[in-house]
CSV table of C-alpha atoms in Angstrom, one decimal:
chain,number,residue,atom,x,y,z
A,1,MET,CA,205.5,78.1,221.9
A,2,SER,CA,205.8,75.2,219.5
A,3,THR,CA,205.3,77.6,216.6
A,4,GLN,CA,208.2,79.8,217.9
A,5,LEU,CA,210.4,76.7,218.1
A,6,SER,CA,209.4,75.7,214.6
A,7,THR,CA,210.3,79.2,213.3
A,8,VAL,CA,213.7,79.0,215.0
A,9,GLY,CA,214.3,75.6,213.6
A,10,THR,CA,213.4,76.8,210.1
A,11,LYS,CA,215.8,79.8,210.4
A,12,SER,CA,218.5,77.5,211.7
A,13,GLU,CA,218.1,75.2,208.7
A,14,ALA,CA,218.2,78.2,206.4
A,15,LEU,CA,221.4,79.4,207.9
A,16,LYS,CA,223.0,76.0,207.3
A,17,ILE,CA,222.4,76.2,203.6
A,18,ALA,CA,222.8,79.9,203.1
A,19,THR,CA,225.6,81.0,200.8
A,20,VAL,CA,227.8,83.8,202.3
A,21,TYR,CA,228.5,85.9,199.3
A,22,ALA,CA,230.5,88.6,201.0
A,23,ILE,CA,233.1,86.1,202.1
A,24,LEU,CA,233.1,84.3,198.8
A,25,ILE,CA,233.8,87.6,197.0
A,26,ALA,CA,236.5,88.6,199.5
A,27,ILE,CA,238.3,85.3,199.2
A,28,SER,CA,237.9,85.3,195.4
A,29,SER,CA,239.5,88.8,195.3
A,30,VAL,CA,242.4,87.5,197.3
A,31,HIS,CA,242.6,84.5,194.9
A,32,LEU,CA,242.7,87.1,192.0
A,33,MET,CA,245.7,88.9,193.6
A,34,ASN,CA,247.5,85.6,194.4
A,35,ASP,CA,247.2,84.4,190.8
A,36,MET,CA,248.1,87.8,189.5
A,37,MET,CA,251.4,87.5,191.3
A,38,GLN,CA,251.8,84.1,189.7
A,39,SER,CA,250.9,85.8,186.3
A,40,VAL,CA,253.7,88.3,186.9
A,41,VAL,CA,256.1,85.4,186.4
A,42,THR,CA,254.7,84.2,183.1
A,43,ALA,CA,254.1,87.8,181.9
A,44,LEU,CA,257.8,88.5,182.3
A,45,PHE,CA,258.8,85.6,180.0
A,46,PRO,CA,259.2,87.7,176.8
A,47,VAL,CA,261.2,90.3,178.9
A,48,LEU,CA,263.4,87.7,180.5
A,49,VAL,CA,264.2,86.1,177.2
A,50,ASP,CA,265.6,89.4,176.0
A,51,SER,CA,267.1,90.8,179.2
A,52,LEU,CA,268.7,87.7,180.6
A,53,HIS,CA,269.1,85.9,177.3
A,54,LEU,CA,267.1,82.8,178.4
A,55,SER,CA,266.3,79.8,176.2
A,56,LEU,CA,262.9,78.3,175.9
A,57,ALA,CA,264.1,75.4,178.0
A,58,GLN,CA,265.1,77.9,180.8
A,59,ILE,CA,261.7,79.5,180.5
A,60,GLY,CA,260.2,76.1,181.0
A,61,TRP,CA,262.3,75.6,184.1
A,62,ILE,CA,261.0,78.8,185.6
A,63,ALA,CA,257.4,77.7,185.0
A,64,PHE,CA,258.3,74.3,186.4
A,65,THR,CA,259.7,75.8,189.5
A,66,LEU,CA,256.7,78.0,190.1
A,67,ASN,CA,254.2,75.2,189.5
A,68,MET,CA,256.0,72.4,191.2
A,69,THR,CA,256.7,74.4,194.4
A,70,SER,CA,253.0,75.1,194.6
A,71,SER,CA,251.9,71.6,193.6
A,72,VAL,CA,254.2,69.6,195.9
A,73,MET,CA,253.2,71.7,198.9
A,74,GLN,CA,249.5,72.1,198.3
A,75,PRO,CA,248.5,68.5,199.3
A,76,VAL,CA,250.8,68.7,202.3
A,77,VAL,CA,249.2,71.9,203.4
A,78,GLY,CA,245.8,70.5,202.7
A,79,LEU,CA,246.5,67.3,204.7
A,80,ILE,CA,247.8,69.3,207.7
A,81,SER,CA,244.9,71.8,207.5
A,82,ASP,CA,242.3,69.0,207.5
A,83,LYS,CA,243.7,67.9,210.8
A,84,ARG,CA,244.4,71.3,212.2
A,85,PRO,CA,242.9,74.2,210.2
A,86,ALA,CA,245.1,77.3,210.6
A,87,PRO,CA,243.5,80.6,209.4
A,88,TRP,CA,246.7,82.5,210.1
A,89,MET,CA,248.4,80.7,207.3
A,90,LEU,CA,246.4,82.8,204.8
A,91,PRO,CA,248.3,86.1,205.5
A,92,VAL,CA,251.6,84.2,206.0
A,93,GLY,CA,251.3,82.9,202.4
A,94,MET,CA,250.8,86.4,201.1
A,95,VAL,CA,254.0,87.5,202.9
A,96,SER,CA,255.9,84.8,201.1
A,97,SER,CA,254.5,85.9,197.7
A,98,MET,CA,255.4,89.5,198.6
A,99,LEU,CA,259.1,88.5,199.1
A,100,GLY,CA,259.0,86.6,195.8
A,101,MET,CA,257.7,89.7,193.9
A,102,ALA,CA,260.5,91.9,195.4
A,103,GLY,CA,263.1,89.3,194.5
A,104,LEU,CA,261.8,88.8,191.0
A,105,ALA,CA,262.0,92.6,190.2
A,106,PHE,CA,265.8,92.7,191.0
A,107,ALA,CA,267.0,89.2,190.2
A,108,PRO,CA,270.2,89.6,188.0
A,109,ASN,CA,270.4,86.1,186.7
A,110,PHE,CA,268.4,82.9,185.9
A,111,TYR,CA,269.2,81.2,189.3
A,112,LEU,CA,268.0,84.1,191.4
A,113,VAL,CA,264.8,84.3,189.3
A,114,LEU,CA,264.3,80.7,190.2
A,115,LEU,CA,264.8,81.5,193.9
A,116,ALA,CA,262.3,84.3,193.8
A,117,VAL,CA,259.8,82.1,192.0
A,118,VAL,CA,260.1,79.5,194.9
A,119,PHE,CA,258.7,82.1,197.3
A,120,VAL,CA,255.8,82.9,195.0
A,121,GLY,CA,255.1,79.2,194.6
A,122,LEU,CA,255.2,78.6,198.4
A,123,GLY,CA,252.8,81.5,199.0
A,124,SER,CA,250.4,80.0,196.5
A,125,ALA,CA,250.7,76.5,198.0
A,126,VAL,CA,249.7,77.9,201.4
A,127,PHE,CA,246.8,80.0,200.1
A,128,HIS,CA,244.9,77.5,197.9
A,129,PRO,CA,243.9,74.7,200.3
A,130,GLU,CA,243.0,77.2,203.1
A,131,GLY,CA,241.1,79.3,200.6
A,132,SER,CA,239.2,76.3,199.4
A,133,ARG,CA,238.2,75.6,203.0
A,134,VAL,CA,236.8,79.1,203.4
A,135,VAL,CA,234.8,78.6,200.2
A,136,HIS,CA,233.5,75.3,201.5
A,137,LEU,CA,232.3,76.9,204.8
A,138,ALA,CA,230.7,79.8,202.9
A,139,ALA,CA,229.2,77.8,200.1
A,140,GLY,CA,225.9,76.6,201.7
A,141,ASN,CA,224.1,74.3,199.3
A,142,ARG,CA,225.7,75.9,196.1
A,143,ARG,CA,229.1,74.2,196.2
A,144,ALA,CA,230.0,74.1,192.5
A,145,PHE,CA,228.8,77.7,191.9
A,146,SER,CA,230.7,78.9,195.0
A,147,GLN,CA,233.9,77.1,193.9
A,148,SER,CA,233.5,78.8,190.5
A,149,ILE,CA,233.3,82.2,192.1
A,150,TYR,CA,236.5,81.4,193.9
A,151,GLN,CA,238.2,80.0,190.7
A,152,VAL,CA,236.9,83.0,188.7
A,153,GLY,CA,239.1,85.2,190.9
A,154,GLY,CA,242.2,83.1,190.1
A,155,ASN,CA,241.4,82.8,186.4
A,156,PHE,CA,240.9,86.5,186.2
A,157,GLY,CA,244.3,87.0,187.8
A,158,HIS,CA,245.9,84.7,185.2
A,159,MET,CA,243.9,86.5,182.4
A,160,LEU,CA,245.7,89.8,183.3
A,161,GLY,CA,249.1,88.3,182.6
A,162,PRO,CA,249.2,89.3,178.9
A,163,LEU,CA,247.9,92.8,179.7
A,164,MET,CA,250.7,93.2,182.3
A,165,THR,CA,253.2,92.2,179.5
A,166,MET,CA,251.8,94.9,177.2
A,167,VAL,CA,251.2,97.7,179.8
A,168,ILE,CA,253.9,97.1,182.4
A,169,PHE,CA,256.8,94.8,181.4
A,170,ILE,CA,257.4,95.8,177.8
A,171,PRO,CA,257.7,99.6,178.9
A,172,PHE,CA,259.3,99.1,182.3
A,173,GLY,CA,261.1,95.8,182.0
A,174,GLN,CA,261.8,93.3,184.9
A,175,LYS,CA,261.7,96.0,187.6
A,176,GLY,CA,258.0,96.5,186.9
A,177,ALA,CA,257.5,93.3,189.0
A,178,ILE,CA,257.9,95.4,192.2
A,179,TRP,CA,254.3,96.5,191.8
A,180,GLY,CA,253.3,92.9,192.7
A,181,THR,CA,254.2,93.7,196.3
A,182,LEU,CA,251.2,96.1,196.4
A,183,LEU,CA,249.0,93.2,195.4
A,184,ALA,CA,250.3,91.1,198.3
A,185,ALA,CA,249.7,94.0,200.7
A,186,ALA,CA,246.1,94.5,199.5
A,187,ALA,CA,245.5,90.8,199.9
A,188,ILE,CA,246.7,90.8,203.5
A,189,ILE,CA,244.4,93.7,204.3
A,190,ILE,CA,241.3,91.8,202.9
A,191,LEU,CA,242.4,88.6,204.8
A,192,MET,CA,242.4,90.5,208.1
A,193,LYS,CA,238.6,90.6,207.5
A,194,VAL,CA,238.3,87.0,206.3
A,195,VAL,CA,240.4,85.3,209.0
A,196,PRO,CA,238.1,86.2,212.0
A,197,TRP,CA,235.0,84.9,210.1
A,198,TYR,CA,237.0,81.8,209.1
A,199,LYS,CA,237.9,81.1,212.8
A,200,ALA,CA,234.3,81.6,214.0
A,201,HIS,CA,232.8,79.3,211.4
A,202,LEU,CA,235.4,76.7,211.9
A,203,ALA,CA,234.3,76.4,215.5
A,204,ILE,CA,230.6,76.2,214.4
A,205,HIS,CA,231.4,73.6,211.8
A,206,ASP,CA,233.4,71.5,214.3
A,207,GLY,CA,230.6,71.7,216.7
A,208,LYS,CA,228.1,70.4,214.1
A,209,LEU,CA,230.4,67.5,213.3
A,210,GLN,CA,230.6,66.5,217.0
A,211,GLN,CA,226.8,66.6,217.3
A,212,LYS,CA,226.4,64.4,214.2
A,213,LYS,CA,228.9,61.9,215.6
A,214,ALA,CA,227.2,61.9,219.0
A,215,ALA,CA,223.9,61.3,217.3
A,216,GLY,CA,225.4,58.4,215.3
A,217,HIS,CA,224.9,60.0,211.9
A,218,ALA,CA,227.7,58.3,209.9
A,219,LYS,CA,228.5,59.4,206.4
A,220,VAL,CA,228.2,57.0,203.6
A,221,VAL,CA,231.6,56.6,202.2
A,222,LEU,CA,232.7,55.0,198.9
A,223,ALA,CA,234.9,52.0,199.0
A,224,PRO,CA,238.6,53.0,198.9
A,225,LYS,CA,239.1,51.2,195.6
A,226,VAL,CA,236.3,53.2,194.0
A,227,VAL,CA,237.7,56.4,195.3
A,228,ALA,CA,241.2,55.5,194.1
A,229,PHE,CA,239.9,54.7,190.7
A,230,ALA,CA,237.9,57.9,190.4
A,231,LEU,CA,240.9,60.0,191.6
A,232,ALA,CA,243.1,58.3,189.0
A,233,ILE,CA,240.6,59.3,186.2
A,234,LEU,CA,240.5,62.8,187.7
A,235,PHE,CA,244.3,63.0,187.6
A,236,ALA,CA,244.3,62.0,184.0
A,237,ILE,CA,241.8,64.7,183.1
A,238,VAL,CA,243.8,67.3,185.1
A,239,PHE,CA,246.9,66.1,183.3
A,240,ALA,CA,245.4,66.6,179.9
A,241,ARG,CA,244.0,70.0,180.7
A,242,SER,CA,247.1,71.2,182.4
A,243,TRP,CA,249.5,70.2,179.7
A,244,TYR,CA,247.4,71.8,177.1
A,245,ALA,CA,247.0,74.9,179.2
A,246,ALA,CA,250.8,75.0,179.6
A,247,ALA,CA,251.3,74.9,175.9
A,248,ILE,CA,248.9,77.8,175.3
A,249,GLY,CA,249.9,79.8,178.4
A,250,ASN,CA,253.6,79.5,178.1
A,251,TYR,CA,254.4,79.2,174.4
A,252,TYR,CA,251.5,80.2,172.2
A,253,GLN,CA,252.6,83.8,172.3
A,254,PHE,CA,256.0,82.7,170.8
A,255,TYR,CA,254.2,80.4,168.3
A,256,VAL,CA,252.0,83.2,166.9
A,257,GLU,CA,255.1,85.5,166.7
A,258,ASP,CA,256.9,82.9,164.5
A,259,THR,CA,253.9,81.6,162.5
A,260,TYR,CA,252.0,84.8,161.8
A,261,GLY,CA,254.8,87.4,162.2
A,262,LEU,CA,253.1,89.2,165.1
A,263,THR,CA,255.0,91.5,167.5
A,264,ILE,CA,255.4,90.7,171.2
A,265,LYS,CA,252.6,93.0,172.0
A,266,ALA,CA,250.2,91.7,169.4
A,267,ALA,CA,251.0,88.2,170.4
A,268,GLN,CA,249.5,88.8,173.8
A,269,VAL,CA,246.0,89.3,172.3
A,270,PRO,CA,245.1,85.7,171.5
A,271,LEU,CA,246.5,84.6,174.8
A,272,PHE,CA,244.4,87.2,176.6
A,273,LEU,CA,241.3,86.1,174.8
A,274,PHE,CA,241.9,82.5,175.8
A,275,LEU,CA,242.3,83.4,179.4
A,276,ALA,CA,239.4,85.9,179.5
A,277,ALA,CA,237.1,83.3,178.0
A,278,GLY,CA,238.3,80.9,180.6
A,279,VAL,CA,237.1,83.2,183.3
A,280,ALA,CA,233.6,83.3,181.9
A,281,GLY,CA,233.7,79.5,181.3
A,282,THR,CA,234.7,78.8,184.9
A,283,PHE,CA,231.7,80.9,186.2
A,284,PHE,CA,229.2,79.3,183.8
A,285,GLY,CA,230.5,75.8,184.5
A,286,GLY,CA,229.8,76.2,188.2
A,287,ILE,CA,226.2,77.2,187.6
A,288,MET,CA,225.6,74.4,185.2
A,289,ALA,CA,227.3,71.7,187.4
A,290,ASP,CA,224.8,72.5,190.2
A,291,ARG,CA,222.0,71.8,187.7
A,292,ILE,CA,223.2,69.0,185.5
A,293,GLY,CA,225.8,67.3,187.7
A,294,ARG,CA,229.6,67.4,188.1
A,295,LYS,CA,230.4,64.4,185.9
A,296,LYS,CA,228.3,65.7,183.0
A,297,MET,CA,229.9,69.1,183.2
A,298,MET,CA,233.4,67.7,183.2
A,299,LEU,CA,232.6,65.6,180.1
A,300,ILE,CA,231.1,68.6,178.3
A,301,SER,CA,234.2,70.7,179.2
A,302,ILE,CA,237.1,68.7,178.1
A,303,LEU,CA,235.5,66.8,175.2
A,304,GLY,CA,233.8,69.9,174.0
A,305,ALA,CA,237.1,71.6,173.7
A,306,ALA,CA,238.8,68.8,171.8
A,307,PRO,CA,237.6,69.8,168.2
A,308,PHE,CA,238.7,73.4,168.7
A,309,ALA,CA,242.1,72.3,170.0
A,310,LEU,CA,242.7,70.0,167.1
A,311,VAL,CA,242.0,72.7,164.4
A,312,LEU,CA,243.7,75.6,166.2
A,313,PRO,CA,247.3,75.1,164.9
A,314,HIS,CA,246.0,74.9,161.3
A,315,LEU,CA,243.9,78.1,161.1
A,316,PRO,CA,244.6,81.4,159.4
A,317,LEU,CA,245.2,84.3,161.8
A,318,ALA,CA,241.7,85.8,161.3
A,319,TRP,CA,240.1,82.5,162.6
A,320,VAL,CA,242.4,82.2,165.5
A,321,TYR,CA,240.7,84.9,167.6
A,322,PRO,CA,237.1,83.7,167.6
A,323,LEU,CA,238.1,80.0,168.0
A,324,ILE,CA,240.5,80.6,170.8
A,325,VAL,CA,237.6,82.4,172.7
A,326,LEU,CA,235.4,79.3,172.4
A,327,LEU,CA,238.3,77.0,173.3
A,328,GLY,CA,239.1,78.9,176.5
A,329,PHE,CA,235.5,79.1,177.5
A,330,ILE,CA,234.7,75.4,177.1
A,331,LEU,CA,238.0,74.0,178.4
A,332,GLN,CA,238.0,76.0,181.7
A,333,SER,CA,234.3,75.4,182.4
A,334,GLY,CA,235.2,72.1,184.1
A,335,PHE,CA,238.1,72.9,186.4
A,336,SER,CA,236.3,74.2,189.5
A,337,VAL,CA,233.8,71.3,189.0
A,338,SER,CA,236.6,68.8,189.2
A,339,VAL,CA,237.7,70.3,192.6
A,340,VAL,CA,234.1,70.0,194.0
A,341,TYR,CA,233.8,66.4,192.6
A,342,ALA,CA,237.1,65.5,194.4
A,343,GLN,CA,235.8,67.0,197.7
A,344,GLU,CA,232.6,65.0,197.4
A,345,LEU,CA,234.7,61.8,196.8
A,346,MET,CA,236.6,62.5,200.0
A,347,PRO,CA,234.1,63.8,202.6
A,348,GLY,CA,235.7,65.5,205.5
A,349,LYS,CA,239.0,66.1,203.6
A,350,VAL,CA,238.3,69.4,201.9
A,351,GLY,CA,241.9,70.6,202.1
A,352,THR,CA,243.4,67.4,200.9
A,353,ALA,CA,241.0,67.0,198.0
A,354,SER,CA,241.5,70.7,197.0
A,355,GLY,CA,245.3,70.4,197.4
A,356,LEU,CA,245.4,67.2,195.3
A,357,ILE,CA,243.5,68.6,192.4
A,358,THR,CA,244.7,72.2,192.2
A,359,GLY,CA,248.2,71.1,193.3
A,360,LEU,CA,248.3,68.4,190.6
A,361,ALA,CA,247.1,71.0,188.0
A,362,PHE,CA,250.0,73.3,188.9
A,363,GLY,CA,252.5,70.4,189.0
A,364,MET,CA,251.4,69.0,185.7
A,365,GLY,CA,251.4,72.4,184.1
A,366,GLY,CA,255.0,72.9,185.4
A,367,LEU,CA,256.2,69.6,184.2
A,368,GLY,CA,254.5,70.2,180.9
A,369,ALA,CA,256.2,73.6,180.6
A,370,VAL,CA,259.6,72.0,180.9
A,371,VAL,CA,259.0,69.1,178.6
A,372,LEU,CA,257.4,71.2,176.0
A,373,GLY,CA,260.1,73.8,176.2
A,374,TYR,CA,262.8,71.2,175.5
A,375,MET,CA,260.7,69.8,172.7
A,376,ALA,CA,260.3,73.3,171.2
A,377,ASP,CA,264.0,73.9,171.3
A,378,ALA,CA,264.7,70.4,169.8
A,379,TYR,CA,262.0,70.5,167.1
A,380,THR,CA,259.6,73.4,166.5
A,381,LEU,CA,256.8,75.2,168.3
A,382,GLY,CA,254.5,74.2,165.5
A,383,PHE,CA,255.3,70.5,166.3
A,384,VAL,CA,254.5,71.1,169.9
A,385,MET,CA,251.2,72.8,169.3
A,386,VAL,CA,250.0,70.0,166.9
A,387,MET,CA,251.1,67.3,169.4
A,388,CYS,CA,249.3,69.0,172.3
A,389,SER,CA,246.1,69.5,170.4
A,390,VAL,CA,245.2,65.8,170.9
A,391,LEU,CA,245.4,66.0,174.7
A,392,PRO,CA,241.7,67.0,175.4
A,393,LEU,CA,240.7,63.6,173.9
A,394,ILE,CA,241.9,62.0,177.1
A,395,GLY,CA,238.7,63.5,178.6
A,396,LEU,CA,236.8,60.5,177.3
A,397,LEU,CA,237.9,58.8,180.5
A,398,ALA,CA,235.4,60.9,182.4
A,399,ILE,CA,232.7,58.5,181.2
A,400,LEU,CA,234.1,56.0,183.7
A,401,LEU,CA,233.7,58.2,186.7
A,402,PRO,CA,231.2,57.2,189.5
A,403,LYS,CA,228.0,59.2,189.7
A,404,ASP,CA,228.1,62.5,191.6
A,405,ARG,CA,228.1,62.5,195.4
A,406,ARG,CA,226.4,65.5,197.0
A,407,GLU,CA,226.4,64.5,200.6
A,408,ALA,CA,227.7,67.1,203.0
A,409,ALA,CA,231.4,66.8,203.3
């Protein structure tokens, strides 16, 4: 009898740490579709510049609206969902994005484009904190790796932006955005499978927490000042990464057109390479972080990217392609790790931590897009690219971060 009880206990422990890959892949695929819809906005930039005669500053305002709508709401949604998780919010967010896609396809002017983008941003704001909670529940004992699987979906969606410009928006124009509604519909179908699992495992998770409280197992929590200091450093790192990514993602295509004389279509290639390498870097970073630690991986990521960022604006075209691959791979290898690090700093507040880091990334990217757009109009794109190339050096601050915390959150 005792042997049977021991076997049951062992199975129970195994279940606690098991990684649920089917759910991770499902939520990652929805993340892909969500971020593809966001990529539709940036992929339309060259088309909107021509069709609606927009300035680079107005392009910056569109990016700002998308990112700020998402960033402001993400921590709010995360805070609410930490207190009352709401699985039904996942499909509701996709419906909002669907409305945004339909509006974007037919918006006749700058202001209606902004309105459509608000709906896309709101959908993303609702999805990300709840999606991160699903990942947390499905991760088992491989948190950084699981978060990377989730982020790979989003990065892959962003990566497809330049391809959409080449294949869809240059031939079909603004109305090609209507296909984004199909992405939202597909995401809703997948979420109909994820939501029931999410509800069931929330109940199991809550039950375990109550058992721990009843047994008097209190979590060791860092002092508030230490957490605040660590979060401030994380925010600085996210700022540096996001502003640099905003420069590359929003304006590098225009920069290579001006500097190297490339066509709109050819200008998408280096941008695609940067984003594609970022997908691989995100996946690799999660694997490495579980082995060497979150802090070390973040240091390797942003400081390792600094030399490549510094030389990128000064290279001949032939060298741009291999270097931008290395830059994208190294720079993005630390993003999902920073989310997990924040979650471990704030145990029990998965949604809030995820919303703060991913929301701040969107917000800083949006603010960067506006500021850099105005600077590009006032000065030159070359000046903007050289100025932004020093941003990854801010990653030196990661040395000051506290050691990793891997207690169950």
